[in-house]
PDB file of C-alpha atoms in Angstrom:
ATOM      1  CA  MET A   1     -16.804  -1.627 -11.551  1.00 35.00           C
ATOM      2  CA  GLU A   2     -19.081  -2.118  -8.598  1.00 38.00           C
ATOM      3  CA  LEU A   3     -18.345  -2.906  -4.967  1.00 40.00           C
ATOM      4  CA  VAL A   4     -19.513  -6.366  -3.944  1.00 37.00           C
ATOM      5  CA  ARG A   5     -18.854  -7.472  -0.339  1.00 40.00           C
ATOM      6  CA  GLY A   6     -15.740  -5.302  -0.124  1.00 49.00           C
ATOM      7  CA  LYS A   7     -14.417  -6.388  -3.521  1.00 50.00           C
ATOM      8  CA  PHE A   8     -14.882  -4.932  -6.972  1.00 48.00           C
ATOM      9  CA  MET A   9     -16.332  -6.920  -9.809  1.00 45.00           C
ATOM     10  CA  THR A  10     -15.003  -6.057 -13.245  1.00 44.00           C
ATOM     11  CA  ASP A  11     -17.148  -5.314 -16.259  1.00 46.00           C
ATOM     12  CA  GLU A  12     -15.569  -6.205 -19.602  1.00 42.00           C
ATOM     13  CA  SER A  13     -16.968  -3.006 -21.189  1.00 44.00           C
ATOM     14  CA  GLN A  14     -15.331  -0.731 -18.616  1.00 64.00           C
ATOM     15  CA  SER A  15     -12.466   1.596 -19.318  1.00 89.00           C
ATOM     16  CA  ASP A  16      -8.956   1.033 -18.047  1.00 97.00           C
ATOM     17  CA  LEU A  17      -8.393   0.224 -14.378  1.00 98.00           C
ATOM     18  CA  TRP A  18      -6.570   2.625 -12.041  1.00 98.00           C
ATOM     19  CA  VAL A  19      -4.760   1.346  -8.940  1.00 98.00           C
ATOM     20  CA  PHE A  20      -3.397   3.569  -6.154  1.00 98.00           C
ATOM     21  CA  GLY A  21      -0.056   2.613  -4.617  1.00 98.00           C
ATOM     22  CA  TYR A  22       1.239   4.191  -1.413  1.00 98.00           C
ATOM     23  CA  GLY A  23       3.688   1.570  -0.060  1.00 97.00           C
ATOM     24  CA  SER A  24       5.291  -1.417  -1.738  1.00 97.00           C
ATOM     25  CA  LEU A  25       3.012  -1.076  -4.768  1.00 98.00           C
ATOM     26  CA  MET A  26       4.961   2.089  -5.606  1.00 98.00           C
ATOM     27  CA  TRP A  27       8.284   0.272  -6.011  1.00 97.00           C
ATOM     28  CA  SER A  28       7.071  -3.253  -6.747  1.00 97.00           C
ATOM     29  CA  PRO A  29       3.626  -3.209  -8.350  1.00 98.00           C
ATOM     30  CA  GLY A  30       3.850  -6.757  -9.726  1.00 97.00           C
ATOM     31  CA  PHE A  31       1.371  -6.138 -12.557  1.00 98.00           C
ATOM     32  CA  ASP A  32       1.541  -4.699 -16.065  1.00 98.00           C
ATOM     33  CA  TRP A  33       0.620  -1.033 -16.325  1.00 98.00           C
ATOM     34  CA  VAL A  34       0.500   1.429 -19.212  1.00 98.00           C
ATOM     35  CA  GLU A  35       0.780   4.661 -17.224  1.00 98.00           C
ATOM     36  CA  ARG A  36       2.314   5.589 -13.846  1.00 98.00           C
ATOM     37  CA  VAL A  37       1.472   9.031 -12.444  1.00 98.00           C
ATOM     38  CA  SER A  38       1.892  10.804  -9.088  1.00 98.00           C
ATOM     39  CA  ALA A  39      -1.489  11.179  -7.413  1.00 98.00           C
ATOM     40  CA  ILE A  40      -3.149  12.395  -4.241  1.00 98.00           C
ATOM     41  CA  LEU A  41      -5.846  10.511  -2.344  1.00 98.00           C
ATOM     42  CA  SER A  42      -7.862  12.726  -0.001  1.00 98.00           C
ATOM     43  CA  GLY A  43      -9.444  11.416   3.182  1.00 98.00           C
ATOM     44  CA  TYR A  44      -6.691   8.897   4.026  1.00 98.00           C
ATOM     45  CA  HIS A  45      -3.080   9.064   5.151  1.00 97.00           C
ATOM     46  CA  ARG A  46      -0.163   6.622   4.970  1.00 97.00           C
ATOM     47  CA  ALA A  47       0.598   4.991   8.349  1.00 97.00           C
ATOM     48  CA  LEU A  48       2.590   2.074   9.737  1.00 96.00           C
ATOM     49  CA  CYS A  49      -0.599   0.588  11.147  1.00 97.00           C
ATOM     50  CA  ILE A  50      -0.690  -2.999   9.881  1.00 98.00           C
ATOM     51  CA  LEU A  51       0.865  -5.925  11.740  1.00 98.00           C
ATOM     52  CA  SER A  52       2.268  -8.121   8.990  1.00 98.00           C
ATOM     53  CA  VAL A  53       1.995 -11.819   9.821  1.00 97.00           C
ATOM     54  CA  HIS A  54       2.754 -13.000   6.290  1.00 97.00           C
ATOM     55  CA  HIS A  55       4.751 -10.736   3.951  1.00 97.00           C
ATOM     56  CA  ARG A  56       7.090  -9.017   6.461  1.00 98.00           C
ATOM     57  CA  GLY A  57       6.552 -11.012   9.648  1.00 97.00           C
ATOM     58  CA  THR A  58       5.029 -14.131  11.148  1.00 97.00           C
ATOM     59  CA  PRO A  59       2.192 -14.770  13.604  1.00 97.00           C
ATOM     60  CA  ASP A  60       4.844 -15.221  16.314  1.00 96.00           C
ATOM     61  CA  ARG A  61       6.779 -12.093  15.325  1.00 96.00           C
ATOM     62  CA  PRO A  62       4.590  -9.696  13.311  1.00 97.00           C
ATOM     63  CA  GLY A  63       6.293  -6.999  11.303  1.00 97.00           C
ATOM     64  CA  LEU A  64       4.844  -3.628  10.389  1.00 97.00           C
ATOM     65  CA  VAL A  65       3.684  -2.443   6.993  1.00 98.00           C
ATOM     66  CA  LEU A  66       1.885   0.595   5.716  1.00 98.00           C
ATOM     67  CA  GLY A  67      -1.835   0.999   5.467  1.00 98.00           C
ATOM     68  CA  LEU A  68      -4.152   3.789   4.426  1.00 98.00           C
ATOM     69  CA  ASP A  69      -5.833   5.048   7.578  1.00 98.00           C
ATOM     70  CA  LYS A  70      -8.671   7.553   7.730  1.00 97.00           C
ATOM     71  CA  GLY A  71      -7.936  11.263   7.771  1.00 97.00           C
ATOM     72  CA  GLY A  72      -5.679  13.662   5.913  1.00 97.00           C
ATOM     73  CA  SER A  73      -4.337  12.921   2.463  1.00 97.00           C
ATOM     74  CA  CYS A  74      -1.764  10.644   0.884  1.00 98.00           C
ATOM     75  CA  ARG A  75       0.519  11.219  -2.058  1.00 98.00           C
ATOM     76  CA  GLY A  76       1.429   8.088  -3.971  1.00 98.00           C
ATOM     77  CA  LEU A  77       1.325   6.633  -7.454  1.00 98.00           C
ATOM     78  CA  ALA A  78      -1.631   5.848  -9.691  1.00 98.00           C
ATOM     79  CA  PHE A  79      -1.146   3.013 -12.166  1.00 98.00           C
ATOM     80  CA  ARG A  80      -3.362   2.740 -15.237  1.00 98.00           C
ATOM     81  CA  VAL A  81      -3.924  -0.843 -16.327  1.00 98.00           C
ATOM     82  CA  ALA A  82      -5.340  -1.663 -19.770  1.00 98.00           C
ATOM     83  CA  LYS A  83      -8.897  -2.938 -19.469  1.00 97.00           C
ATOM     84  CA  GLU A  84      -7.859  -6.269 -21.020  1.00 97.00           C
ATOM     85  CA  LYS A  85      -5.621  -6.854 -17.988  1.00 98.00           C
ATOM     86  CA  ALA A  86      -7.968  -5.445 -15.335  1.00 97.00           C
ATOM     87  CA  LYS A  87      -9.367  -8.766 -14.144  1.00 97.00           C
ATOM     88  CA  ALA A  88      -5.940 -10.432 -13.931  1.00 97.00           C
ATOM     89  CA  THR A  89      -4.602  -7.389 -12.073  1.00 98.00           C
ATOM     90  CA  ILE A  90      -7.422  -7.395  -9.537  1.00 98.00           C
ATOM     91  CA  ASP A  91      -7.007 -11.154  -9.029  1.00 98.00           C
ATOM     92  CA  TYR A  92      -3.271 -10.634  -8.437  1.00 98.00           C
ATOM     93  CA  LEU A  93      -3.851  -7.732  -6.029  1.00 98.00           C
ATOM     94  CA  ARG A  94      -6.420  -9.680  -4.030  1.00 98.00           C
ATOM     95  CA  GLU A  95      -3.987 -12.563  -3.644  1.00 97.00           C
ATOM     96  CA  ARG A  96      -1.202 -10.178  -2.612  1.00 97.00           C
ATOM     97  CA  GLU A  97      -3.046  -7.615  -0.489  1.00 96.00           C
ATOM     98  CA  GLN A  98      -5.794  -9.647   1.106  1.00 95.00           C
ATOM     99  CA  VAL A  99      -3.918 -12.645   2.495  1.00 94.00           C
ATOM    100  CA  THR A 100      -5.412 -12.000   5.940  1.00 96.00           C
ATOM    101  CA  SER A 101      -8.197  -9.557   4.937  1.00 96.00           C
ATOM    102  CA  VAL A 102      -6.627  -6.677   6.910  1.00 97.00           C
ATOM    103  CA  TYR A 103      -7.054  -4.445   3.853  1.00 98.00           C
ATOM    104  CA  LEU A 104     -10.373  -3.444   2.361  1.00 97.00           C
ATOM    105  CA  GLU A 105     -10.566  -3.132  -1.402  1.00 97.00           C
ATOM    106  CA  THR A 106     -12.090   0.311  -1.851  1.00 97.00           C
ATOM    107  CA  ARG A 107     -12.731   2.746  -4.668  1.00 97.00           C
ATOM    108  CA  HIS A 108     -11.655   6.382  -4.547  1.00 97.00           C
ATOM    109  CA  ARG A 109     -11.359   9.509  -6.650  1.00 97.00           C
ATOM    110  CA  LEU A 110      -7.698  10.442  -7.126  1.00 97.00           C
ATOM    111  CA  ARG A 111      -6.270  13.712  -8.308  1.00 98.00           C
ATOM    112  CA  LEU A 112      -3.373  13.051 -10.648  1.00 98.00           C
ATOM    113  CA  ILE A 113      -0.394  15.410 -10.745  1.00 97.00           C
ATOM    114  CA  ASP A 114      -1.502  16.638 -14.192  1.00 97.00           C
ATOM    115  CA  GLY A 115      -4.934  17.618 -12.844  1.00 97.00           C
ATOM    116  CA  ARG A 116      -6.971  14.673 -14.106  1.00 97.00           C
ATOM    117  CA  ILE A 117      -9.435  13.062 -11.717  1.00 98.00           C
ATOM    118  CA  VAL A 118      -9.719   9.266 -11.941  1.00 98.00           C
ATOM    119  CA  ASN A 119     -11.504   6.518 -10.048  1.00 98.00           C
ATOM    120  CA  ALA A 120      -9.069   3.978  -8.607  1.00 98.00           C
ATOM    121  CA  ILE A 121      -8.997   1.016  -6.326  1.00 98.00           C
ATOM    122  CA  ALA A 122      -6.902   1.202  -3.190  1.00 98.00           C
ATOM    123  CA  TYR A 123      -6.358  -1.115  -0.277  1.00 98.00           C
ATOM    124  CA  THR A 124      -7.312   0.686   2.938  1.00 98.00           C
ATOM    125  CA  ALA A 125      -6.765  -0.457   6.502  1.00 98.00           C
ATOM    126  CA  ASP A 126      -9.645  -2.248   8.187  1.00 98.00           C
ATOM    127  CA  ARG A 127      -9.679  -0.586  11.615  1.00 98.00           C
ATOM    128  CA  THR A 128     -11.738  -3.462  13.057  1.00 98.00           C
ATOM    129  CA  HIS A 129      -9.181  -6.127  12.091  1.00 98.00           C
ATOM    130  CA  SER A 130      -6.922  -7.627  14.783  1.00 98.00           C
ATOM    131  CA  GLN A 131      -3.838  -6.688  12.727  1.00 98.00           C
ATOM    132  CA  PHE A 132      -4.673  -2.982  12.770  1.00 98.00           C
ATOM    133  CA  ILE A 133      -2.526  -1.122  15.309  1.00 98.00           C
ATOM    134  CA  ARG A 134      -2.020   2.520  16.259  1.00 94.00           C
ATOM    135  CA  GLY A 135      -0.151   4.549  18.800  1.00 93.00           C
ATOM    136  CA  LEU A 136       3.176   2.701  18.810  1.00 95.00           C
ATOM    137  CA  THR A 137       6.143   4.692  20.076  1.00 96.00           C
ATOM    138  CA  HIS A 138       9.195   5.167  17.876  1.00 95.00           C
ATOM    139  CA  GLU A 139      11.013   2.563  19.988  1.00 96.00           C
ATOM    140  CA  ALA A 140       8.185   0.037  19.545  1.00 95.00           C
ATOM    141  CA  LEU A 141       8.089   0.670  15.783  1.00 96.00           C
ATOM    142  CA  LEU A 142      11.864   0.197  15.558  1.00 97.00           C
ATOM    143  CA  ASP A 143      11.816  -3.018  17.611  1.00 95.00           C
ATOM    144  CA  ARG A 144       9.019  -4.577  15.570  1.00 95.00           C
ATOM    145  CA  VAL A 145      10.574  -3.616  12.198  1.00 97.00           C
ATOM    146  CA  THR A 146      14.147  -4.560  13.168  1.00 96.00           C
ATOM    147  CA  HIS A 147      13.400  -8.145  14.110  1.00 93.00           C
ATOM    148  CA  SER A 148      10.709  -9.164  11.615  1.00 96.00           C
ATOM    149  CA  PHE A 149      10.962 -11.281   8.472  1.00 96.00           C
ATOM    150  CA  GLY A 150       8.235 -12.844   6.333  1.00 97.00           C
ATOM    151  CA  VAL A 151       7.718 -14.628   3.016  1.00 97.00           C
ATOM    152  CA  SER A 152       8.423 -11.393   1.102  1.00 97.00           C
ATOM    153  CA  GLY A 153      11.617 -10.659   3.022  1.00 97.00           C
ATOM    154  CA  ARG A 154      12.994  -8.587   5.864  1.00 98.00           C
ATOM    155  CA  ASN A 155      10.866  -5.828   7.337  1.00 98.00           C
ATOM    156  CA  PRO A 156      13.776  -3.301   7.315  1.00 98.00           C
ATOM    157  CA  ASP A 157      14.148  -3.849   3.547  1.00 98.00           C
ATOM    158  CA  TYR A 158      10.462  -2.993   3.031  1.00 98.00           C
ATOM    159  CA  ILE A 159      10.814   0.204   5.064  1.00 98.00           C
ATOM    160  CA  ARG A 160      13.972   1.272   3.213  1.00 98.00           C
ATOM    161  CA  ALA A 161      12.602   0.505  -0.267  1.00 98.00           C
ATOM    162  CA  THR A 162       9.412   2.448   0.443  1.00 98.00           C
ATOM    163  CA  HIS A 163      11.361   5.367   1.899  1.00 98.00           C
ATOM    164  CA  THR A 164      13.729   5.408  -1.113  1.00 98.00           C
ATOM    165  CA  GLU A 165      10.824   5.458  -3.592  1.00 97.00           C
ATOM    166  CA  MET A 166       9.105   8.215  -1.649  1.00 97.00           C
ATOM    167  CA  LYS A 167      12.262  10.329  -1.706  1.00 97.00           C
ATOM    168  CA  LYS A 168      12.514   9.826  -5.510  1.00 97.00           C
ATOM    169  CA  LEU A 169       8.958  11.152  -5.786  1.00 96.00           C
ATOM    170  CA  GLY A 170       9.675  14.092  -3.476  1.00 96.00           C
ATOM    171  CA  ILE A 171       7.424  12.766  -0.717  1.00 96.00           C
ATOM    172  CA  ASP A 172       8.641  13.637   2.777  1.00 95.00           C
ATOM    173  CA  ASP A 173       7.596  11.353   5.621  1.00 95.00           C
ATOM    174  CA  PRO A 174       9.388  12.347   8.840  1.00 95.00           C
ATOM    175  CA  MET A 175       8.350   9.173  10.683  1.00 94.00           C
ATOM    176  CA  LEU A 176       9.761   6.884   7.971  1.00 96.00           C
ATOM    177  CA  SER A 177      12.909   9.027   7.695  1.00 97.00           C
ATOM    178  CA  LYS A 178      13.472   8.745  11.458  1.00 97.00           C
ATOM    179  CA  LEU A 179      12.895   4.983  11.305  1.00 97.00           C
ATOM    180  CA  VAL A 180      15.350   4.520   8.416  1.00 98.00           C
ATOM    181  CA  ALA A 181      17.975   6.616  10.250  1.00 98.00           C
ATOM    182  CA  ALA A 182      17.543   4.436  13.347  1.00 97.00           C
ATOM    183  CA  LEU A 183      17.826   1.237  11.283  1.00 97.00           C
ATOM    184  CA  ASP A 184      20.990   2.593   9.661  1.00 97.00           C
ATOM    185  CA  HIS A 185      22.412   3.580  13.039  1.00 96.00           C
ATOM    186  CA  ALA A 186      21.688   0.072  14.390  1.00 94.00           C
ATOM    187  CA  GLY A 187      23.324  -1.496  11.323  1.00 93.00           C
ATOM    188  CA  VAL A 188      20.180  -3.420  10.447  1.00 93.00           C
TER     189      VAL A 188
END
């Protein structure tokens, strides 16, 4: 695979495709995979840093979704896709993840839980995009998530589903845990 204008082009002779999931891709990948393994991506961390104007919000009332922001590391899931399905998978992911081009399709080395090192694509936050946001208080995060709904559903459902999957994988995220507790307390 090679990077071309922020997107990877597939080569039919390549080996299987690896995709890194750190948010909704962990619990709803939407593509066929042959292997699913815990993995760590170094150099990026999971953050509620993307204003969602499509999937979990609208332009008038943006929701918040996760992005990979620079710094630290992120534990998530690596999905291995058979090379015969690589092109269809990338096409699907581009349609899903790049609706507004807030994510950059990037390639990274992942360390799988079993010690293997693989090259994978991941969708990282574009810090120059108008939908990239940082520094929101807990109250601002809660307000935005509580009242947002997009074509893929309610923003609180996205937060809860991601939090639930992370707990199953043994991933602790204090910020998401606090947000889920506040949503539960508010009855949302």
